[in-house]
PDB file of C-alpha atoms in Angstrom:
ATOM      1  CA  MET H   1      98.660  96.512  45.647  1.00 57.00           C
ATOM      2  CA  THR H   2      98.787  93.884  48.421  1.00 75.00           C
ATOM      3  CA  LEU H   3      98.622  94.670  52.055  1.00 92.00           C
ATOM      4  CA  SER H   4      99.254  91.985  54.674  1.00 95.00           C
ATOM      5  CA  GLY H   5     101.232  91.157  57.763  1.00 96.00           C
ATOM      6  CA  ASP H   6     103.790  89.383  55.623  1.00 96.00           C
ATOM      7  CA  ASP H   7     104.325  92.552  53.522  1.00 95.00           C
ATOM      8  CA  TYR H   8     104.979  94.421  56.802  1.00 96.00           C
ATOM      9  CA  LEU H   9     107.411  91.714  57.934  1.00 97.00           C
ATOM     10  CA  ALA H  10     109.344  91.986  54.684  1.00 96.00           C
ATOM     11  CA  VAL H  11     109.709  95.785  55.071  1.00 96.00           C
ATOM     12  CA  VAL H  12     110.633  95.425  58.765  1.00 97.00           C
ATOM     13  CA  THR H  13     113.170  92.763  58.032  1.00 98.00           C
ATOM     14  CA  ALA H  14     114.782  94.687  55.288  1.00 97.00           C
ATOM     15  CA  THR H  15     114.858  97.912  57.260  1.00 98.00           C
ATOM     16  CA  MET H  16     116.414  96.176  60.213  1.00 98.00           C
ATOM     17  CA  HIS H  17     119.133  94.709  58.114  1.00 98.00           C
ATOM     18  CA  ARG H  18     119.807  98.065  56.574  1.00 98.00           C
ATOM     19  CA  VAL H  19     120.012  99.856  59.938  1.00 98.00           C
ATOM     20  CA  ALA H  20     122.267  97.236  61.381  1.00 97.00           C
ATOM     21  CA  GLU H  21     124.655  97.434  58.530  1.00 97.00           C
ATOM     22  CA  SER H  22     124.660 101.229  58.122  1.00 98.00           C
ATOM     23  CA  GLN H  23     124.877 102.049  61.822  1.00 98.00           C
ATOM     24  CA  ARG H  24     127.472  99.499  62.905  1.00 98.00           C
ATOM     25  CA  ALA H  25     130.287 102.050  63.204  1.00 98.00           C
ATOM     26  CA  ALA H  26     128.035 104.624  64.941  1.00 98.00           C
ATOM     27  CA  VAL H  27     126.821 102.013  67.440  1.00 98.00           C
ATOM     28  CA  GLY H  28     130.449 101.244  68.254  1.00 98.00           C
ATOM     29  CA  ARG H  29     131.202 104.917  68.944  1.00 98.00           C
ATOM     30  CA  ALA H  30     128.180 105.223  71.058  1.00 98.00           C
ATOM     31  CA  ALA H  31     129.223 102.053  73.019  1.00 98.00           C
ATOM     32  CA  ASP H  32     132.651 103.664  73.641  1.00 98.00           C
ATOM     33  CA  LEU H  33     130.925 106.624  75.298  1.00 98.00           C
ATOM     34  CA  VAL H  34     128.682 104.579  77.412  1.00 98.00           C
ATOM     35  CA  ALA H  35     131.413 102.121  78.418  1.00 98.00           C
ATOM     36  CA  GLU H  36     133.590 105.020  79.518  1.00 97.00           C
ATOM     37  CA  ALA H  37     130.789 106.464  81.514  1.00 98.00           C
ATOM     38  CA  VAL H  38     129.988 103.272  83.280  1.00 98.00           C
ATOM     39  CA  ARG H  39     133.618 102.562  84.098  1.00 97.00           C
ATOM     40  CA  ALA H  40     133.766 106.107  85.633  1.00 97.00           C
ATOM     41  CA  ASP H  41     130.714 105.154  87.917  1.00 97.00           C
ATOM     42  CA  GLY H  42     128.352 107.020  85.656  1.00 98.00           C
ATOM     43  CA  VAL H  43     124.758 106.400  84.821  1.00 98.00           C
ATOM     44  CA  VAL H  44     122.993 106.279  81.456  1.00 98.00           C
ATOM     45  CA  HIS H  45     119.991 108.605  81.349  1.00 98.00           C
ATOM     46  CA  ALA H  46     117.428 107.744  78.620  1.00 97.00           C
ATOM     47  CA  PHE H  47     114.710 110.041  77.512  1.00 95.00           C
ATOM     48  CA  GLY H  48     112.125 109.959  74.889  1.00 93.00           C
ATOM     49  CA  THR H  49     108.626 111.486  74.479  1.00 92.00           C
ATOM     50  CA  GLY H  50     105.521 109.960  72.723  1.00 89.00           C
ATOM     51  CA  HIS H  51     106.315 106.573  71.178  1.00 90.00           C
ATOM     52  CA  SER H  52     109.942 107.207  71.680  1.00 93.00           C
ATOM     53  CA  GLU H  53     109.482 106.616  75.419  1.00 91.00           C
ATOM     54  CA  ALA H  54     109.592 103.068  74.393  1.00 93.00           C
ATOM     55  CA  LEU H  55     113.302 103.496  73.631  1.00 93.00           C
ATOM     56  CA  ALA H  56     114.009 104.813  77.211  1.00 94.00           C
ATOM     57  CA  MET H  57     112.291 101.768  78.513  1.00 94.00           C
ATOM     58  CA  GLU H  58     114.411  99.551  76.329  1.00 95.00           C
ATOM     59  CA  ILE H  59     117.582 101.150  77.788  1.00 96.00           C
ATOM     60  CA  ALA H  60     116.629 101.407  81.413  1.00 95.00           C
ATOM     61  CA  GLY H  61     115.605  98.773  83.851  1.00 92.00           C
ATOM     62  CA  ARG H  62     115.009  95.617  81.714  1.00 94.00           C
ATOM     63  CA  ALA H  63     116.355  92.149  81.840  1.00 96.00           C
ATOM     64  CA  GLY H  64     119.662  91.719  80.100  1.00 97.00           C
ATOM     65  CA  GLY H  65     120.277  95.462  80.280  1.00 97.00           C
ATOM     66  CA  LEU H  66     122.649  97.606  82.311  1.00 98.00           C
ATOM     67  CA  VAL H  67     121.863  98.447  85.886  1.00 98.00           C
ATOM     68  CA  PRO H  68     123.196 101.988  85.969  1.00 98.00           C
ATOM     69  CA  THR H  69     120.427 103.374  83.803  1.00 98.00           C
ATOM     70  CA  ASN H  70     117.763 105.925  84.625  1.00 97.00           C
ATOM     71  CA  ARG H  71     114.562 106.587  82.660  1.00 96.00           C
ATOM     72  CA  ILE H  72     113.395 110.251  82.329  1.00 96.00           C
ATOM     73  CA  ALA H  73     109.796 110.915  81.368  1.00 91.00           C
ATOM     74  CA  LEU H  74     107.613 113.963  80.998  1.00 91.00           C
ATOM     75  CA  ARG H  75     105.345 112.609  83.788  1.00 90.00           C
ATOM     76  CA  ASP H  76     108.399 113.246  86.135  1.00 89.00           C
ATOM     77  CA  LEU H  77     107.074 116.763  86.172  1.00 89.00           C
ATOM     78  CA  VAL H  78     104.013 115.523  88.140  1.00 92.00           C
ATOM     79  CA  LEU H  79     105.304 112.427  89.898  1.00 89.00           C
ATOM     80  CA  LEU H  80     108.515 113.867  91.118  1.00 90.00           C
ATOM     81  CA  GLY H  81     108.128 117.648  90.624  1.00 89.00           C
ATOM     82  CA  GLY H  82     104.692 118.198  92.058  1.00 88.00           C
ATOM     83  CA  GLY H  83     103.189 119.571  88.913  1.00 85.00           C
ATOM     84  CA  SER H  84      99.530 119.337  88.115  1.00 82.00           C
ATOM     85  CA  PRO H  85      98.435 116.218  86.001  1.00 86.00           C
ATOM     86  CA  GLU H  86      96.843 118.811  83.622  1.00 76.00           C
ATOM     87  CA  LEU H  87     100.360 119.608  82.466  1.00 80.00           C
ATOM     88  CA  LEU H  88     100.520 116.271  80.661  1.00 86.00           C
ATOM     89  CA  GLY H  89      99.241 116.098  77.183  1.00 86.00           C
ATOM     90  CA  PRO H  90     100.288 115.471  73.507  1.00 83.00           C
ATOM     91  CA  MET H  91     101.513 118.958  73.013  1.00 86.00           C
ATOM     92  CA  LEU H  92     103.826 119.085  76.169  1.00 89.00           C
ATOM     93  CA  GLU H  93     106.646 117.554  74.049  1.00 88.00           C
ATOM     94  CA  ARG H  94     106.688 120.660  71.975  1.00 90.00           C
ATOM     95  CA  ASP H  95     107.284 122.983  75.070  1.00 88.00           C
ATOM     96  CA  PRO H  96     111.024 123.880  75.396  1.00 91.00           C
ATOM     97  CA  SER H  97     110.536 125.251  78.902  1.00 91.00           C
ATOM     98  CA  VAL H  98     109.854 121.821  80.506  1.00 92.00           C
ATOM     99  CA  ALA H  99     113.465 120.633  79.694  1.00 94.00           C
ATOM    100  CA  HIS H 100     115.058 122.509  82.517  1.00 95.00           C
ATOM    101  CA  ARG H 101     112.731 121.214  85.195  1.00 95.00           C
ATOM    102  CA  LEU H 102     113.238 117.597  83.878  1.00 95.00           C
ATOM    103  CA  TYR H 103     116.999 117.984  84.164  1.00 96.00           C
ATOM    104  CA  GLU H 104     116.758 119.384  87.570  1.00 95.00           C
ATOM    105  CA  LEU H 105     114.606 116.438  88.726  1.00 95.00           C
ATOM    106  CA  ALA H 106     116.939 113.860  87.312  1.00 95.00           C
ATOM    107  CA  PRO H 107     119.676 112.578  89.714  1.00 93.00           C
ATOM    108  CA  VAL H 108     122.538 113.634  87.445  1.00 97.00           C
ATOM    109  CA  ARG H 109     126.243 113.519  88.065  1.00 97.00           C
ATOM    110  CA  PRO H 110     129.010 114.992  85.782  1.00 97.00           C
ATOM    111  CA  GLN H 111     130.116 111.693  84.537  1.00 98.00           C
ATOM    112  CA  ASP H 112     126.770 110.502  83.318  1.00 98.00           C
ATOM    113  CA  VAL H 113     125.894 110.083  79.644  1.00 98.00           C
ATOM    114  CA  PHE H 114     122.550 110.622  77.935  1.00 98.00           C
ATOM    115  CA  VAL H 115     120.672 108.707  75.241  1.00 98.00           C
ATOM    116  CA  LEU H 116     117.771 110.841  73.622  1.00 98.00           C
ATOM    117  CA  ALA H 117     115.276 109.471  71.220  1.00 96.00           C
ATOM    118  CA  SER H 118     112.896 111.306  68.906  1.00 96.00           C
ATOM    119  CA  ASN H 119     111.792 110.081  65.452  1.00 95.00           C
ATOM    120  CA  SER H 120     111.331 113.604  64.133  1.00 95.00           C
ATOM    121  CA  GLY H 121     114.015 115.179  66.233  1.00 94.00           C
ATOM    122  CA  VAL H 122     112.299 118.662  66.118  1.00 94.00           C
ATOM    123  CA  ASN H 123     110.107 119.050  69.154  1.00 94.00           C
ATOM    124  CA  GLY H 124     110.943 121.777  71.527  1.00 92.00           C
ATOM    125  CA  ALA H 125     111.321 119.759  74.780  1.00 93.00           C
ATOM    126  CA  MET H 126     113.662 117.244  73.300  1.00 94.00           C
ATOM    127  CA  VAL H 127     115.807 119.857  71.525  1.00 96.00           C
ATOM    128  CA  GLU H 128     116.037 122.055  74.576  1.00 96.00           C
ATOM    129  CA  PHE H 129     116.905 119.010  76.763  1.00 97.00           C
ATOM    130  CA  ALA H 130     119.684 118.113  74.329  1.00 97.00           C
ATOM    131  CA  ALA H 131     121.039 121.659  74.381  1.00 97.00           C
ATOM    132  CA  LEU H 132     121.038 121.621  78.100  1.00 97.00           C
ATOM    133  CA  VAL H 133     122.771 118.194  78.268  1.00 98.00           C
ATOM    134  CA  ARG H 134     125.625 119.509  76.151  1.00 97.00           C
ATOM    135  CA  GLU H 135     125.764 122.808  78.001  1.00 96.00           C
ATOM    136  CA  ARG H 136     126.366 120.816  81.234  1.00 97.00           C
ATOM    137  CA  GLY H 137     129.100 118.852  79.704  1.00 97.00           C
ATOM    138  CA  HIS H 138     127.556 115.472  79.176  1.00 98.00           C
ATOM    139  CA  ARG H 139     128.156 113.128  76.158  1.00 98.00           C
ATOM    140  CA  LEU H 140     125.127 112.620  74.086  1.00 98.00           C
ATOM    141  CA  ILE H 141     123.777 109.822  71.932  1.00 98.00           C
ATOM    142  CA  VAL H 142     120.717 110.529  69.726  1.00 98.00           C
ATOM    143  CA  ILE H 143     118.416 108.094  68.025  1.00 98.00           C
ATOM    144  CA  THR H 144     116.347 109.597  65.219  1.00 98.00           C
ATOM    145  CA  SER H 145     115.204 109.198  61.749  1.00 97.00           C
ATOM    146  CA  THR H 146     117.541 111.277  59.565  1.00 97.00           C
ATOM    147  CA  GLU H 147     115.133 111.141  56.633  1.00 97.00           C
ATOM    148  CA  HIS H 148     112.209 112.368  58.651  1.00 96.00           C
ATOM    149  CA  SER H 149     114.126 114.994  60.648  1.00 95.00           C
ATOM    150  CA  GLY H 150     115.810 116.212  57.462  1.00 95.00           C
ATOM    151  CA  ARG H 151     112.382 117.016  55.958  1.00 96.00           C
ATOM    152  CA  MET H 152     110.974 118.832  59.101  1.00 95.00           C
ATOM    153  CA  THR H 153     111.252 122.416  60.311  1.00 95.00           C
ATOM    154  CA  SER H 154     112.420 122.623  63.951  1.00 95.00           C
ATOM    155  CA  ARG H 155     109.866 123.527  66.475  1.00 93.00           C
ATOM    156  CA  HIS H 156     112.562 124.880  68.790  1.00 93.00           C
ATOM    157  CA  PRO H 157     113.160 128.694  68.816  1.00 91.00           C
ATOM    158  CA  SER H 158     116.811 128.252  67.842  1.00 95.00           C
ATOM    159  CA  GLY H 159     115.850 126.396  64.611  1.00 92.00           C
ATOM    160  CA  ARG H 160     118.138 123.569  65.640  1.00 96.00           C
ATOM    161  CA  LYS H 161     117.216 119.831  65.781  1.00 97.00           C
ATOM    162  CA  LEU H 162     118.041 117.076  68.145  1.00 96.00           C
ATOM    163  CA  ALA H 163     120.826 115.512  66.043  1.00 97.00           C
ATOM    164  CA  ASP H 164     122.596 118.962  66.009  1.00 97.00           C
ATOM    165  CA  PHE H 165     123.700 118.448  69.578  1.00 97.00           C
ATOM    166  CA  ALA H 166     124.712 114.838  69.457  1.00 98.00           C
ATOM    167  CA  ASP H 167     128.085 113.270  69.942  1.00 98.00           C
ATOM    168  CA  VAL H 168     126.827 110.239  68.026  1.00 98.00           C
ATOM    169  CA  VAL H 169     123.652 110.019  65.894  1.00 98.00           C
ATOM    170  CA  LEU H 170     121.996 106.629  65.412  1.00 98.00           C
ATOM    171  CA  ASP H 171     119.647 106.617  62.396  1.00 98.00           C
ATOM    172  CA  ASN H 172     116.716 104.409  62.953  1.00 98.00           C
ATOM    173  CA  GLY H 173     116.038 104.115  59.303  1.00 97.00           C
ATOM    174  CA  ALA H 174     112.376 105.067  59.441  1.00 97.00           C
ATOM    175  CA  PRO H 175     110.862 106.842  56.450  1.00 97.00           C
ATOM    176  CA  TYR H 176     109.273 110.205  56.522  1.00 97.00           C
ATOM    177  CA  GLY H 177     106.032 109.747  58.372  1.00 96.00           C
ATOM    178  CA  ASP H 178     107.286 106.481  60.000  1.00 97.00           C
ATOM    179  CA  ALA H 179     104.746 104.200  58.408  1.00 97.00           C
ATOM    180  CA  THR H 180     105.875 101.994  55.529  1.00 96.00           C
ATOM    181  CA  LEU H 181     103.067 100.522  53.472  1.00 96.00           C
ATOM    182  CA  PRO H 182     101.159 102.931  51.296  1.00 94.00           C
ATOM    183  CA  LEU H 183      97.412 103.059  51.288  1.00 95.00           C
ATOM    184  CA  PRO H 184      95.072 103.789  48.362  1.00 92.00           C
ATOM    185  CA  GLY H 185      94.348 107.506  48.222  1.00 91.00           C
ATOM    186  CA  GLY H 186      97.243 108.491  50.443  1.00 93.00           C
ATOM    187  CA  GLY H 187      98.629 107.680  53.870  1.00 95.00           C
ATOM    188  CA  ALA H 188     100.439 104.500  55.032  1.00 96.00           C
ATOM    189  CA  VAL H 189     100.377 101.830  57.638  1.00 97.00           C
ATOM    190  CA  GLY H 190     102.990  99.882  59.437  1.00 97.00           C
ATOM    191  CA  ALA H 191     105.423 102.085  61.465  1.00 97.00           C
ATOM    192  CA  VAL H 192     108.985 100.851  62.012  1.00 97.00           C
ATOM    193  CA  SER H 193     110.733 103.413  64.311  1.00 97.00           C
ATOM    194  CA  SER H 194     109.962 101.715  67.526  1.00 96.00           C
ATOM    195  CA  ILE H 195     111.299  98.343  66.249  1.00 97.00           C
ATOM    196  CA  THR H 196     114.545  99.682  64.761  1.00 98.00           C
ATOM    197  CA  ALA H 197     115.158 101.925  67.778  1.00 97.00           C
ATOM    198  CA  ALA H 198     114.850  98.851  70.056  1.00 97.00           C
ATOM    199  CA  LEU H 199     117.307  97.093  67.824  1.00 98.00           C
ATOM    200  CA  LEU H 200     119.785  99.902  68.091  1.00 98.00           C
ATOM    201  CA  ALA H 201     119.345 100.091  71.941  1.00 98.00           C
ATOM    202  CA  GLN H 202     119.929  96.417  72.335  1.00 98.00           C
ATOM    203  CA  GLN H 203     122.968  96.412  69.960  1.00 98.00           C
ATOM    204  CA  LEU H 204     124.363  99.309  72.029  1.00 98.00           C
ATOM    205  CA  THR H 205     123.828  97.488  75.240  1.00 98.00           C
ATOM    206  CA  VAL H 206     125.597  94.366  73.829  1.00 98.00           C
ATOM    207  CA  GLU H 207     128.543  96.432  72.626  1.00 98.00           C
ATOM    208  CA  VAL H 208     128.951  98.184  75.952  1.00 98.00           C
ATOM    209  CA  VAL H 209     129.037  94.902  77.765  1.00 98.00           C
ATOM    210  CA  ALA H 210     131.539  93.510  75.262  1.00 98.00           C
ATOM    211  CA  ARG H 211     133.726  96.445  75.913  1.00 98.00           C
ATOM    212  CA  LEU H 212     133.510  96.087  79.853  1.00 98.00           C
ATOM    213  CA  LEU H 213     134.308  92.369  79.489  1.00 98.00           C
ATOM    214  CA  ALA H 214     137.335  93.073  77.344  1.00 97.00           C
ATOM    215  CA  ALA H 215     138.556  95.497  80.042  1.00 95.00           C
ATOM    216  CA  GLY H 216     138.416  92.592  82.576  1.00 96.00           C
ATOM    217  CA  GLU H 217     135.359  94.100  84.427  1.00 95.00           C
ATOM    218  CA  ARG H 218     132.119  92.262  85.330  1.00 95.00           C
ATOM    219  CA  PRO H 219     129.319  94.215  83.701  1.00 97.00           C
ATOM    220  CA  PRO H 220     126.435  95.277  86.000  1.00 97.00           C
ATOM    221  CA  VAL H 221     123.653  93.531  84.049  1.00 98.00           C
ATOM    222  CA  TYR H 222     120.049  92.846  85.183  1.00 97.00           C
ATOM    223  CA  LEU H 223     118.544  89.375  85.496  1.00 97.00           C
ATOM    224  CA  SER H 224     114.786  88.953  84.853  1.00 96.00           C
ATOM    225  CA  ALA H 225     112.975  89.645  88.084  1.00 93.00           C
ATOM    226  CA  ASN H 226     110.729  86.693  87.110  1.00 95.00           C
ATOM    227  CA  ILE H 227     113.383  84.018  87.516  1.00 96.00           C
ATOM    228  CA  ALA H 228     114.795  82.420  90.714  1.00 96.00           C
ATOM    229  CA  GLY H 229     117.317  84.732  92.347  1.00 96.00           C
ATOM    230  CA  GLY H 230     116.556  87.604  90.043  1.00 96.00           C
ATOM    231  CA  ASP H 231     115.463  89.987  92.712  1.00 96.00           C
ATOM    232  CA  GLU H 232     118.431  89.285  94.988  1.00 97.00           C
ATOM    233  CA  HIS H 233     120.853  89.754  92.128  1.00 97.00           C
ATOM    234  CA  ASN H 234     119.223  92.981  90.972  1.00 96.00           C
ATOM    235  CA  ASN H 235     118.831  94.470  94.420  1.00 96.00           C
ATOM    236  CA  ALA H 236     122.527  94.021  95.092  1.00 97.00           C
ATOM    237  CA  LEU H 237     123.549  95.748  91.916  1.00 97.00           C
ATOM    238  CA  GLU H 238     121.011  98.595  92.375  1.00 96.00           C
ATOM    239  CA  ALA H 239     122.379  99.341  95.830  1.00 96.00           C
ATOM    240  CA  ARG H 240     125.577 100.571  94.184  1.00 95.00           C
ATOM    241  CA  TYR H 241     123.646 103.340  92.515  1.00 96.00           C
ATOM    242  CA  ALA H 242     121.123 104.181  95.192  1.00 94.00           C
ATOM    243  CA  GLY H 243     119.407 107.456  94.653  1.00 93.00           C
ATOM    244  CA  ARG H 244     120.736 107.734  91.106  1.00 96.00           C
ATOM    245  CA  ILE H 245     118.410 105.232  89.158  1.00 96.00           C
ATOM    246  CA  ARG H 246     114.643 105.188  89.139  1.00 87.00           C
ATOM    247  CA  ARG H 247     112.363 102.366  88.438  1.00 77.00           C
ATOM    248  CA  GLY H 248     108.509 102.139  88.025  1.00 63.00           C
ATOM    249  CA  SER H 249     107.504 105.727  87.334  1.00 56.00           C
TER     250      SER H 249
END
């Protein structure tokens, strides 16, 4: 058995090509939902826990991305909701009760759409949040590993999983356990879910922008804040969504 960075690169490259090919139609359906929301003056709310928080950061508030995007995070319970810092910990994502408070703290309007990410798709907070999103009438896009989630038992009292509530499911192609290169004696190294989720997030963004352009609209897209004129451009666009998008928490 060999184990090297090149081995990992080969696995990542193959996985990315497989995800891009297999999820093309689903990405298109998800882009239709987001473009519809943006054209209706809606905001895209992105939420993930653990390493899936990287997906929310990929969607909301980065150069080349859509301006009407808002990142939701478990720490909102403390930073925005006045909760004690002791609330935060690795087990919080398993607690369904926090979902309602997170939704209350988010600046949500009826036309908004949600993108939720969880590799396993079974933790209580994420599943409850998805159920609440659908109960409130929002469209929901889920990014998850269908292989991993399919082999897990839900940690939500209902027995349901994140994908059960989705309008569109985007499969990140990660294997059960996420890591890809087996180790002698068991276990594996080289996780892929963050990379493939980022790919899906960026493909989704590009497809949304393509739809807005096709409709004759100028897409509200960020410039890098670290180029000349970036701040002025971004501040003008963010002013359209004052109080509805959060940055920096």
